[in-house]
């Protein structure tokens, strides 16, 4: 295999935090609420090939954004390594790390919250490439115009402010800003979640066109399984800070291996002709403050065995290219 | 046929803003029978929320209902007084909002709020009210409801707060629930659990449900009928399977075609060009004209919505047999 553009190994992020009233109370009642360490991401291994789109799905709080922000250099990992084109970022001098970080840009969910309302579009898009000396200041307007055309915005609007645009147009501005520093890799964190269906389709098409035109690689974070199924080559499913299944997208959606992946795919609403009987799911998503011992999914898993509450299953290759973290895959 | 539980007739709600009059709801009519689930779908700004607010007399200023009737069990709520509306809200019509803090009081414990909600409308003792509250929490999937009753809203995650708000709405088995995007911010497994509870309630107690959302997938699985709104008007309505199988209005068709799972994987999604028009600057006639591939001169006159079970507001509708979706 050729060298992956990105490889993370053993990547973890812990946050220190204070217990709130309910948790202190629960601990007084004898609940095993751990000290105040929140395990947002725990020991994630993932490689991404150049030009690939890897989808990352999972429920709120499972650590998708935290993983994405570490990859984009916006958060420092607590443990583990990030290799960019084969080089461990920790081994690079600050200048080299800075350069690598510019190559990985992030596109956020809420275009309004991530754009400075007091800046004109020309400055929002043009600032970073000028500061990083990718574009001389006198050519900034030209570069901005080109970026705007790339994402389907009329350059005639470059003197306007973000509030003068619709949600879909603002998301195009956010994408143009990320592209302005000529990245190779985009981390898209719920980048179409806030958009209406008809506009969402336009932005997804834009991402797909940019992938071809600019040879981009994506880590595409979304809670929308239909979106991920449509655009990603491989899909990773996260649960409580860990990847529990990773596989080529068509195979994963056709036949998920991990019981959590199955539950998630079953519950995902789809446009159907049949009326659905919704089924209640057992249990709640456990807190990352106090992850269950053994397999993190065992309190909700219909297949849990005694072993599952004691021993954590590793993410293993269960078939060529298919990875799953479940004891059911051990030979009987 | 018996009279519907809710009949909305030619409802018009306008906002007088400095920039001009926003006709947020511009002649909306629909019926809802007991036990029936109607999905109201459309893009943001199409008037879904204002429709729901108008039914309950909760429209924010400078909004005003300028025409039409809202007949609830035969009684017109548009002309009913505030006192009468207050008696109906909570007991006979419950409302669930996208933001649960519209329902919850941040300074009172969940127990206080739920028990008060029971006592306000039912003559039962405190212990019974507490038992009902605890059961309602359990039904929306809140673990250890006994301990959770003592907590305050800020001690819950967003998803749990929404479930508390829904539990409060379910307390009285109301005749009608108006739900405005209540699961949009929730995870799919939690959403499924809430849809299960709501569906069960409607089936078992005959509660009618108006479910406002932009999510066609949820509506397709949950609703009996659907009404699609665009720029303040219903542009298509009908039994859910008919509308999904054979959407007649170009906008409905475009919406369904944009859903990723109805497109072949990896190829560009079919999408609706352009964007929703400004409410202050609607075209003459059909509001969908600038985005519609079928528009012609006829479309500068507003088409009617026929009073049929499956109806559409369009001069050049798609054929009934032309299936749009590939999947
Ligand atoms: N700066 C922080 N300080 C403390 N805890 C944090 C911080 N950032 C994230 N967390 C916690 O880490 C966990 C993972 O959060 P993260 O934002 O990565 O989740 P997510 O999968 O992106 O969820 P969502 O789908 O809601 O965006 C959560 O429990 C969250 O509360
Ligand atoms: N308080 C208000 N003042 C002025 N205009 C409003 C107000 N509330 C809603 N509107 C307008 O009414 C229209 C319909 O809004 P709404 O019902 O909230 O849409 P939806 O719920 O379908 O997203 C929009 O054009 C919106 O801008
Ligand atoms: S390891 Fe056990 S509990 Fe975990 S998913 Fe597999 S069967 Fe279920
Ligand atoms: S009336 Fe005309 S413009 Fe409107 S949806 Fe029908 S064909 Fe399109
Ligand atoms: Mg996130
Ligand atoms: Mg709304």
XYZ file of C-alpha atoms and ligand atoms in Angstrom:
735
model
C 0.000 0.000 0.000
C 1.200 3.506 -0.671
C 1.877 5.722 2.284
C -1.308 7.081 3.874
C -1.726 10.839 3.903
C -2.786 10.660 7.549
C -2.296 8.007 10.200
C -3.278 8.387 13.824
C -2.345 5.792 16.394
C -3.365 5.400 19.996
C -4.863 8.874 19.857
C -6.557 9.912 23.117
C -7.956 13.062 24.635
C -8.849 13.440 28.281
C -10.514 16.466 29.785
C -10.314 17.304 33.471
C -13.586 18.482 34.869
C -15.457 19.068 38.105
C -18.305 16.829 39.133
C -21.706 18.462 39.019
C -24.289 18.215 41.771
C -25.984 15.115 40.395
C -22.708 13.279 40.034
C -21.524 14.208 43.521
C -24.877 13.030 44.809
C -24.671 9.804 42.840
C -21.206 9.171 44.234
C -22.497 9.660 47.773
C -25.080 7.000 47.000
C -22.234 4.710 46.099
C -22.174 5.015 42.314
C -18.716 4.513 40.855
C -18.454 7.976 39.389
C -14.806 8.302 38.477
C -12.677 11.257 39.503
C -13.128 14.163 37.242
C -11.469 12.826 34.121
C -13.561 12.673 30.994
C -12.299 10.291 28.338
C -13.471 12.013 25.169
C -11.349 9.947 22.774
C -9.553 6.747 23.768
C -6.851 4.997 21.782
C -8.068 5.640 18.246
C -6.119 4.130 15.331
C -7.084 5.296 11.860
C -5.336 5.702 8.539
C -6.624 7.711 5.619
C -5.346 7.264 2.076
C -4.728 10.224 -0.200
C -7.926 11.208 -2.017
C -10.101 9.083 0.249
C -13.265 10.168 2.048
C -13.622 8.600 5.484
C -16.956 9.133 7.194
C -17.095 9.326 10.982
C -20.448 8.695 12.623
C -21.708 8.195 16.149
C -24.041 9.739 18.661
C -23.675 13.082 20.347
C -20.748 13.222 22.731
C -19.006 10.099 21.438
C -15.900 12.112 20.552
C -16.213 12.817 16.818
C -15.465 16.543 17.041
C -12.686 15.990 19.546
C -11.006 13.519 17.207
C -11.514 15.869 14.250
C -10.072 18.834 16.151
C -6.983 16.862 17.127
C -6.463 15.861 13.495
C -6.843 19.504 12.422
C -4.310 20.635 15.024
C -6.860 22.610 17.037
C -6.524 20.410 20.130
C -3.430 18.785 21.609
C -3.766 15.035 22.088
C -3.288 13.655 25.598
C -1.674 10.544 24.123
C -0.851 9.016 20.795
C 0.632 10.126 17.511
C -0.516 11.832 14.340
C 1.529 11.038 11.248
C 1.184 13.416 8.295
C 2.549 11.894 5.105
C 4.629 9.510 7.170
C 6.081 12.036 9.597
C 5.170 12.088 13.266
C 4.043 15.667 13.883
C 5.752 15.610 17.269
C 9.119 15.141 15.546
C 8.741 18.273 13.462
C 10.168 21.669 14.421
C 7.424 24.273 15.089
C 7.699 25.687 11.561
C 7.246 22.273 9.992
C 4.311 21.439 12.232
C 2.742 24.741 11.356
C 3.068 23.968 7.674
C 1.520 20.526 8.120
C -1.339 22.013 10.115
C -2.126 24.451 7.323
C -2.571 21.482 5.009
C -5.394 20.200 7.243
C -8.324 22.607 7.446
C -11.648 22.345 9.197
C -15.168 23.236 8.002
C -17.648 23.685 10.836
C -21.339 23.088 11.305
C -22.774 26.475 12.018
C -21.528 28.857 9.355
C -22.842 31.881 11.241
C -21.063 31.048 14.478
C -17.779 30.281 12.745
C -17.616 33.460 10.636
C -16.640 36.776 12.187
C -19.750 38.957 11.708
C -17.718 42.176 11.590
C -15.501 41.124 8.706
C -16.344 41.400 5.052
C -16.298 38.198 3.030
C -13.155 39.401 1.229
C -11.306 39.551 4.560
C -12.763 36.312 5.915
C -11.510 34.414 2.894
C -8.399 36.474 2.144
C -6.906 36.948 5.595
C -5.242 33.567 6.203
C -3.497 33.181 2.823
C -2.045 36.682 3.180
C -0.916 36.151 6.785
C 0.678 32.847 5.874
C 2.330 34.460 2.842
C 0.694 32.144 0.358
C -0.643 35.162 -1.512
C 0.921 38.641 -1.671
C -1.436 41.232 -0.248
C -1.768 43.082 -3.555
C -3.141 39.887 -5.152
C -5.543 39.114 -2.314
C -8.701 40.348 -4.056
C -7.949 38.246 -7.085
C -7.334 35.159 -4.947
C -10.570 35.760 -3.034
C -12.519 36.096 -6.271
C -11.110 32.833 -7.505
C -12.009 31.044 -4.267
C -15.525 32.441 -4.406
C -15.977 31.175 -7.949
C -14.616 27.764 -6.895
C -17.349 27.362 -4.287
C -20.107 28.805 -6.469
C -20.381 32.330 -5.021
C -20.558 35.488 -7.078
C -17.300 37.420 -6.468
C -19.380 40.591 -6.781
C -20.491 39.932 -3.187
C -17.025 40.053 -1.637
C -17.644 43.398 0.080
C -20.665 42.030 1.951
C -20.908 40.798 5.548
C -21.897 37.228 6.587
C -25.390 38.195 7.763
C -26.215 39.323 4.244
C -26.068 35.725 3.008
C -28.346 32.688 3.340
C -27.303 29.643 5.381
C -26.154 27.724 2.326
C -24.149 30.673 1.024
C -22.533 31.142 4.434
C -21.457 27.526 4.380
C -19.867 28.184 0.970
C -17.976 31.103 2.535
C -16.739 28.780 5.306
C -15.559 26.291 2.693
C -13.854 29.016 0.651
C -12.062 30.208 3.788
C -10.760 26.687 4.456
C -9.683 26.227 0.821
C -7.900 29.573 0.651
C -4.744 28.192 2.284
C -4.562 25.379 -0.297
C -5.124 22.440 2.053
C -4.836 18.780 1.053
C -7.173 17.535 3.749
C -10.517 18.815 5.037
C -12.072 17.825 8.341
C -15.786 18.525 7.855
C -17.562 18.585 11.214
C -21.330 18.362 10.640
C -20.812 20.729 7.734
C -24.243 20.163 6.213
C -26.232 19.513 9.403
C -27.653 23.020 9.751
C -28.855 23.254 6.159
C -32.252 22.533 4.621
C -32.483 19.356 2.568
C -32.456 21.050 -0.821
C -29.486 23.253 0.112
C -27.724 20.357 1.818
C -27.718 18.501 -1.495
C -26.055 21.470 -3.208
C -23.270 21.601 -0.599
C -22.687 17.848 -0.675
C -22.333 18.104 -4.454
C -19.861 20.939 -3.956
C -17.736 18.810 -1.604
C -17.730 16.000 -4.149
C -16.764 18.295 -7.006
C -13.937 19.841 -4.956
C -12.627 16.402 -4.156
C -12.168 15.757 -7.863
C -10.946 19.201 -8.861
C -8.533 19.803 -5.985
C -7.694 16.158 -5.157
C -8.827 16.656 -1.576
C -8.967 14.054 1.166
C -11.776 14.245 3.729
C -12.580 13.193 7.243
C -16.324 13.710 7.050
C -18.019 13.861 10.456
C -21.790 13.565 10.485
C -24.568 12.120 12.536
C -26.560 11.679 9.302
C -25.988 8.148 8.092
C -27.556 8.817 4.683
C -25.078 11.617 3.997
C -22.094 9.534 5.100
C -23.263 6.564 3.092
C -23.507 8.736 0.032
C -20.121 10.388 0.052
C -17.608 8.289 1.980
C -15.433 5.450 0.744
C -14.994 4.035 4.209
C -17.026 4.628 7.352
C -15.889 4.569 10.973
C -18.457 4.211 13.747
C -17.572 5.641 17.139
C -19.023 4.824 20.507
C -17.879 6.384 23.779
C -14.570 7.659 22.448
C -13.566 4.544 20.488
C -13.952 3.317 16.938
C -16.039 0.163 17.176
C -16.334 -0.583 13.468
C -14.471 0.551 10.364
C -15.207 -0.798 6.916
C -15.764 0.072 3.274
C -19.029 2.005 3.243
C -21.163 -0.270 1.024
C -20.182 -3.348 3.039
C -20.769 -1.683 6.372
C -24.216 -0.461 5.419
C -25.146 -3.763 3.799
C -24.105 -5.876 6.775
C -22.812 -4.151 9.885
C -20.710 -6.402 12.074
C -20.743 -4.641 15.442
C -23.986 -4.802 17.472
C -23.871 -1.051 18.065
C -23.437 -0.386 14.356
C -26.459 -2.609 13.738
C -28.580 -0.732 16.285
C -27.556 2.629 14.840
C -28.334 1.619 11.250
C -31.660 0.114 12.282
C -32.833 3.248 14.063
C -31.706 5.733 11.440
C -34.807 7.234 9.881
C -35.095 6.701 6.146
C -37.622 7.864 3.638
C -39.726 4.738 3.343
C -43.068 3.689 2.033
C -43.807 1.541 5.032
C -45.038 2.873 8.298
C -42.474 2.027 10.943
C -43.059 0.660 14.360
C -40.319 2.365 16.336
C -38.688 0.136 18.901
C -37.566 1.276 22.290
C -33.833 0.856 22.864
C -32.610 -0.447 26.141
C -30.640 1.832 28.370
C -28.974 5.169 27.985
C -25.734 6.203 26.449
C -23.327 5.879 29.388
C -21.317 8.881 30.462
C -17.760 9.264 29.152
C -16.917 10.259 32.739
C -17.647 6.781 33.832
C -17.330 4.431 30.872
C -18.398 0.854 31.597
C -15.674 -1.731 32.166
C -15.116 -4.263 29.415
C -16.921 -3.555 26.170
C -18.314 0.000 26.385
C -21.520 -1.169 24.690
C -22.238 -4.099 27.005
C -24.935 -2.415 29.148
C -27.067 -1.934 25.996
C -25.971 -4.884 23.907
C -28.526 -7.632 23.213
C -25.683 -10.139 22.714
C -23.644 -9.331 25.813
C -21.895 -12.327 27.364
C -20.215 -12.532 30.775
C -16.852 -11.877 29.145
C -18.115 -8.582 27.699
C -18.328 -6.840 31.055
C -14.759 -7.790 31.966
C -12.632 -7.684 28.882
C -12.559 -4.861 26.366
C -12.578 -6.136 22.773
C -9.848 -4.691 20.534
C -10.562 -3.312 17.097
C -9.488 -6.254 14.936
C -9.560 -7.002 11.234
C -12.392 -9.523 10.943
C -12.324 -9.744 7.153
C -10.052 -8.028 4.632
C -10.465 -4.281 5.186
C -13.222 -4.748 7.796
C -12.472 -3.896 11.393
C -14.713 -4.494 14.395
C -14.336 -4.465 18.157
C -16.621 -7.235 19.392
C -16.003 -10.552 21.127
C -18.611 -12.222 18.930
C -15.979 -12.304 16.186
C -13.778 -14.713 18.135
C -13.899 -18.229 16.792
C -16.404 -20.432 18.539
C -68.212 11.703 8.564
C -67.619 12.943 12.069
C -66.145 16.375 12.515
C -62.342 16.483 12.691
C -60.695 17.231 16.033
C -58.854 20.154 14.468
C -59.867 22.066 11.381
C -57.653 24.920 10.215
C -59.417 27.062 7.631
C -57.669 29.585 5.422
C -55.362 30.665 8.243
C -53.435 33.872 7.620
C -50.802 35.141 10.018
C -48.842 38.238 9.075
C -45.927 40.082 10.637
C -45.845 43.828 10.157
C -42.120 44.567 10.034
C -40.321 47.778 9.165
C -39.288 46.301 5.824
C -42.855 45.330 4.944
C -45.544 42.751 5.683
C -44.304 39.155 6.028
C -47.138 36.802 5.128
C -45.691 33.958 7.196
C -48.869 31.878 6.919
C -50.823 32.738 3.828
C -54.075 30.775 3.586
C -53.325 27.427 5.217
C -56.095 24.833 5.578
C -56.006 21.260 6.892
C -57.930 18.792 9.048
C -56.681 16.478 11.760
C -58.772 13.595 13.088
C -58.470 11.904 16.473
C -55.538 9.508 16.624
C -54.173 10.834 13.359
C -50.564 11.939 12.798
C -50.007 14.761 10.313
C -46.473 15.730 9.324
C -45.981 19.388 8.386
C -42.753 19.685 6.402
C -40.911 22.468 4.619
C -37.676 24.450 4.575
C -36.802 26.894 7.307
C -38.872 30.044 6.994
C -41.706 28.315 5.148
C -44.165 29.037 7.974
C -44.377 25.739 9.834
C -43.697 27.112 13.296
C -45.950 30.130 12.870
C -48.741 27.759 11.811
C -48.314 25.818 15.055
C -48.091 28.993 17.130
C -51.214 30.379 15.473
C -53.251 27.328 16.435
C -52.485 27.953 20.094
C -52.649 31.746 19.971
C -48.932 31.964 20.762
C -47.771 34.128 17.862
C -45.078 36.630 18.843
C -45.575 40.308 18.187
C -45.571 41.911 15.653
C -47.361 38.829 14.335
C -51.136 38.746 14.077
C -53.713 36.300 12.772
C -55.412 38.392 10.109
C -57.786 35.805 8.732
C -59.181 32.302 8.953
C -60.406 29.999 11.694
C -58.909 27.326 13.936
C -61.720 24.997 14.942
C -60.739 22.745 17.827
C -63.552 20.336 18.630
C -65.860 22.824 16.919
C -64.706 25.853 18.910
C -62.888 28.693 17.120
C -59.610 29.316 18.959
C -58.842 32.452 16.936
C -61.704 34.301 18.610
C -61.399 32.542 21.997
C -60.111 34.640 24.898
C -56.731 34.183 26.554
C -58.321 32.599 29.636
C -60.079 29.986 27.544
C -56.887 29.290 25.573
C -54.922 28.806 28.763
C -57.406 26.214 29.961
C -57.057 24.328 26.705
C -53.282 24.484 26.538
C -51.606 21.928 28.717
C -54.714 19.919 29.391
C -56.248 19.275 25.960
C -53.517 20.535 23.646
C -49.879 20.035 24.576
C -47.004 21.701 22.818
C -43.448 20.410 22.438
C -40.886 22.879 21.133
C -37.477 22.470 19.567
C -35.963 24.210 22.571
C -37.075 22.376 25.721
C -36.359 25.435 27.868
C -39.494 26.971 26.324
C -41.365 24.433 28.447
C -39.080 24.005 31.450
C -38.522 26.464 34.253
C -34.802 26.608 35.070
C -35.247 27.450 38.748
C -37.658 24.659 39.676
C -36.820 20.994 40.134
C -38.202 18.574 37.584
C -40.386 17.046 40.290
C -41.967 20.374 41.207
C -42.696 21.170 37.580
C -44.170 17.796 36.764
C -46.214 17.438 39.929
C -47.618 20.949 39.476
C -48.508 20.111 35.887
C -50.491 17.091 37.080
C -52.196 18.932 39.936
C -53.130 21.891 37.747
C -55.539 19.765 35.770
C -56.295 16.621 37.800
C -57.754 16.165 41.262
C -55.246 13.663 42.618
C -53.008 13.572 45.664
C -49.354 14.591 45.657
C -48.143 10.986 45.944
C -50.207 9.963 42.934
C -48.979 12.985 40.984
C -45.403 12.032 41.822
C -45.973 8.451 40.746
C -47.365 9.596 37.395
C -44.421 11.941 36.926
C -41.924 9.205 37.619
C -43.662 6.833 35.202
C -43.693 9.489 32.506
C -39.929 9.987 32.890
C -39.387 6.250 32.662
C -41.459 6.101 29.480
C -39.184 8.571 27.674
C -36.155 6.514 28.627
C -34.730 8.397 31.574
C -32.818 5.949 33.740
C -33.360 5.986 37.530
C -36.341 8.340 37.288
C -36.758 8.425 41.057
C -33.419 10.150 41.599
C -33.747 12.259 38.463
C -37.018 13.808 39.667
C -35.095 15.796 42.274
C -32.746 17.330 39.697
C -32.950 20.738 38.016
C -33.091 21.201 34.226
C -29.487 22.444 33.940
C -28.238 19.176 35.373
C -29.529 17.303 32.343
C -27.985 17.075 28.908
C -29.900 18.731 26.053
C -31.365 15.414 24.966
C -32.531 14.555 28.455
C -34.132 17.983 28.886
C -36.080 17.435 25.692
C -37.247 14.094 27.015
C -38.416 15.744 30.231
C -40.371 18.303 28.196
C -41.927 15.476 26.202
C -42.742 13.566 29.387
C -44.622 16.642 30.616
C -46.558 16.819 27.356
C -47.531 13.161 27.696
C -48.690 13.512 31.313
C -52.335 14.216 30.575
C -52.842 12.104 27.457
C -53.926 15.297 25.655
C -56.318 15.267 22.692
C -53.772 16.990 20.493
C -49.998 17.405 20.578
C -48.307 20.103 18.518
C -44.649 19.154 18.177
C -42.264 21.630 16.555
C -39.021 19.865 15.518
C -38.680 18.299 18.962
C -36.210 15.594 17.980
C -34.098 17.557 15.523
C -31.269 17.967 18.021
C -31.454 14.427 19.397
C -29.504 11.301 18.544
C -31.134 8.713 16.356
C -31.429 6.068 19.036
C -32.987 8.563 21.456
C -35.186 9.948 18.698
C -36.414 6.445 17.910
C -37.327 5.932 21.540
C -39.309 9.172 21.651
C -41.057 8.427 18.369
C -41.964 5.056 19.844
C -43.575 6.707 22.887
C -45.439 9.261 20.821
C -46.644 6.663 18.350
C -47.827 4.417 21.184
C -49.697 7.295 22.808
C -51.509 8.159 19.575
C -52.460 4.546 18.912
C -53.595 3.803 22.444
C -55.288 6.984 23.567
C -56.378 8.480 20.262
C -54.227 11.567 20.704
C -53.848 13.475 17.445
C -50.410 14.746 16.518
C -49.173 17.592 14.367
C -45.461 16.941 13.823
C -43.593 19.933 12.387
C -40.244 19.087 10.856
C -37.930 19.510 7.904
C -37.022 15.820 8.119
C -38.908 13.840 5.490
C -37.495 10.576 6.764
C -39.082 10.950 10.190
C -42.390 11.965 8.662
C -42.377 9.052 6.227
C -42.027 6.567 9.044
C -44.303 8.266 11.558
C -47.139 10.168 9.898
C -50.432 9.098 8.348
C -50.643 12.198 6.192
C -48.253 14.934 5.205
C -48.604 18.598 4.250
C -45.687 20.256 2.460
C -45.298 24.013 2.966
C -43.485 26.493 0.777
C -43.446 30.243 1.344
C -46.432 30.303 3.697
C -48.693 27.956 1.740
C -49.381 24.253 1.607
C -48.209 23.172 -1.850
C -49.006 19.468 -1.567
C -50.873 17.294 0.890
C -52.021 13.703 1.023
C -51.639 10.261 2.555
C -47.935 9.812 3.266
C -47.403 6.796 1.017
C -49.115 8.494 -1.947
C -47.029 11.624 -1.619
C -43.762 9.749 -1.264
C -44.514 7.322 -4.047
C -45.894 9.864 -6.490
C -45.061 13.434 -5.512
C -46.971 15.700 -7.897
C -45.669 19.152 -6.981
C -42.189 19.935 -8.383
C -41.034 21.180 -4.980
C -42.054 17.987 -3.168
C -40.449 15.989 -5.920
C -37.257 18.045 -5.611
C -37.155 17.567 -1.851
C -37.496 13.812 -2.119
C -34.941 13.660 -4.899
C -32.393 15.537 -2.744
C -32.419 12.888 -0.017
C -29.016 11.142 -0.266
C -30.358 7.641 0.281
C -32.657 8.069 -2.735
C -29.706 8.750 -5.007
C -27.148 6.365 -6.393
C -24.114 6.365 -4.129
C -21.300 8.638 -5.153
C -23.001 10.430 -8.045
C -24.037 14.069 -7.654
C -27.302 14.417 -5.757
C -30.282 15.735 -7.630
C -30.815 19.096 -6.011
C -33.215 22.014 -6.249
C -31.416 24.991 -7.778
C -31.415 28.370 -6.046
C -32.838 29.025 -2.629
C -36.086 29.826 -0.876
C -37.379 33.287 -1.782
C -37.393 36.130 0.712
C -40.776 36.376 2.408
C -40.751 40.080 1.566
C -40.165 39.594 -2.118
C -42.318 36.747 -3.399
C -42.859 36.340 -7.126
C -46.283 37.000 -8.601
C -48.230 33.726 -8.689
C -46.553 30.457 -7.728
C -43.730 31.149 -5.269
C -41.682 28.231 -6.576
C -41.347 29.695 -10.116
C -37.697 30.876 -9.968
C -36.526 27.390 -8.965
C -38.943 25.347 -11.068
C -37.978 23.591 -14.283
C -41.618 23.417 -15.402
C -42.547 27.072 -14.929
C -44.183 28.920 -17.792
C -46.460 31.924 -18.275
C -49.419 30.174 -16.596
C -47.473 30.069 -13.319
C -47.706 33.811 -12.759
C -51.238 33.109 -11.534
C -51.391 31.327 -8.145
C -52.714 27.781 -8.641
C -55.350 26.431 -6.205
C -55.112 23.445 -3.893
C -58.001 21.101 -4.746
C -60.028 19.756 -1.808
C -58.962 16.173 -2.627
C -57.282 13.653 -0.340
C -54.079 13.973 -2.349
C -53.857 17.526 -3.659
C -51.216 19.855 -5.076
C -50.933 23.523 -5.914
C -49.406 23.456 -9.396
C -50.312 24.115 -13.026
C -47.953 21.481 -14.394
C -47.787 18.652 -11.866
C -45.697 15.531 -12.377
C -47.519 12.418 -13.567
C -48.762 10.020 -10.940
C -46.814 7.113 -12.409
C -43.527 8.928 -12.941
C -41.525 7.648 -10.001
C -38.873 10.196 -9.190
C -36.546 8.311 -6.932
C -33.951 5.889 -8.164
C -33.711 3.889 -4.963
N -13.195 21.409 26.074
C -13.823 20.401 26.686
N -13.807 20.296 28.044
C -14.409 19.268 28.671
N -15.089 18.281 28.037
C -15.151 18.324 26.698
C -14.534 19.379 25.950
N -14.761 19.154 24.627
C -15.503 18.023 24.554
N -15.723 17.520 25.798
C -16.453 16.281 26.105
O -15.883 15.230 25.342
C -16.857 14.323 24.878
C -16.776 14.210 23.364
O -17.163 15.472 22.808
P -17.231 15.754 21.271
O -17.544 17.200 21.105
O -16.007 15.244 20.601
O -18.480 14.874 20.831
P -19.164 14.709 19.393
O -19.098 13.258 19.071
O -18.567 15.661 18.431
O -20.669 15.084 19.730
P -21.779 15.913 18.860
O -22.350 14.926 17.910
O -22.753 16.334 19.912
O -21.053 17.050 18.181
C -18.194 14.855 25.399
O -18.543 14.191 26.584
C -17.907 16.321 25.667
O -18.771 16.822 26.683
N -41.320 37.459 15.237
C -41.246 37.541 13.895
N -41.092 38.753 13.290
C -41.021 38.840 11.927
N -41.093 37.797 11.097
C -41.236 36.565 11.638
C -41.313 36.369 13.062
N -41.451 35.030 13.301
C -41.443 34.419 12.083
N -41.328 35.344 11.084
C -41.276 35.075 9.651
O -42.337 34.209 9.293
C -41.918 33.282 8.290
C -42.205 31.843 8.740
O -41.435 31.556 9.882
P -41.504 30.170 10.649
O -42.916 29.722 10.805
O -40.711 30.322 11.900
O -40.772 29.195 9.643
P -40.419 27.640 9.845
O -40.892 27.185 11.186
O -41.120 26.963 8.714
O -38.942 27.577 9.695
C -40.443 33.576 8.031
O -40.326 34.403 6.891
C -40.012 34.297 9.288
O -38.913 35.139 9.008
S -18.215 -7.312 22.878
Fe -20.007 -8.163 23.830
S -21.149 -6.415 24.610
Fe -19.618 -5.648 23.194
S -20.716 -5.491 21.297
Fe -19.734 -7.483 21.272
S -21.244 -8.883 22.137
Fe -21.945 -6.822 22.586
S -47.216 26.218 -10.744
Fe -45.631 26.399 -12.294
S -43.874 27.282 -11.216
Fe -45.297 26.543 -9.674
S -44.560 24.498 -9.218
Fe -46.146 24.267 -10.798
S -45.022 24.310 -12.714
Fe -43.615 25.069 -11.166
Mg -19.403 17.444 17.532
Mg -39.522 26.491 12.797
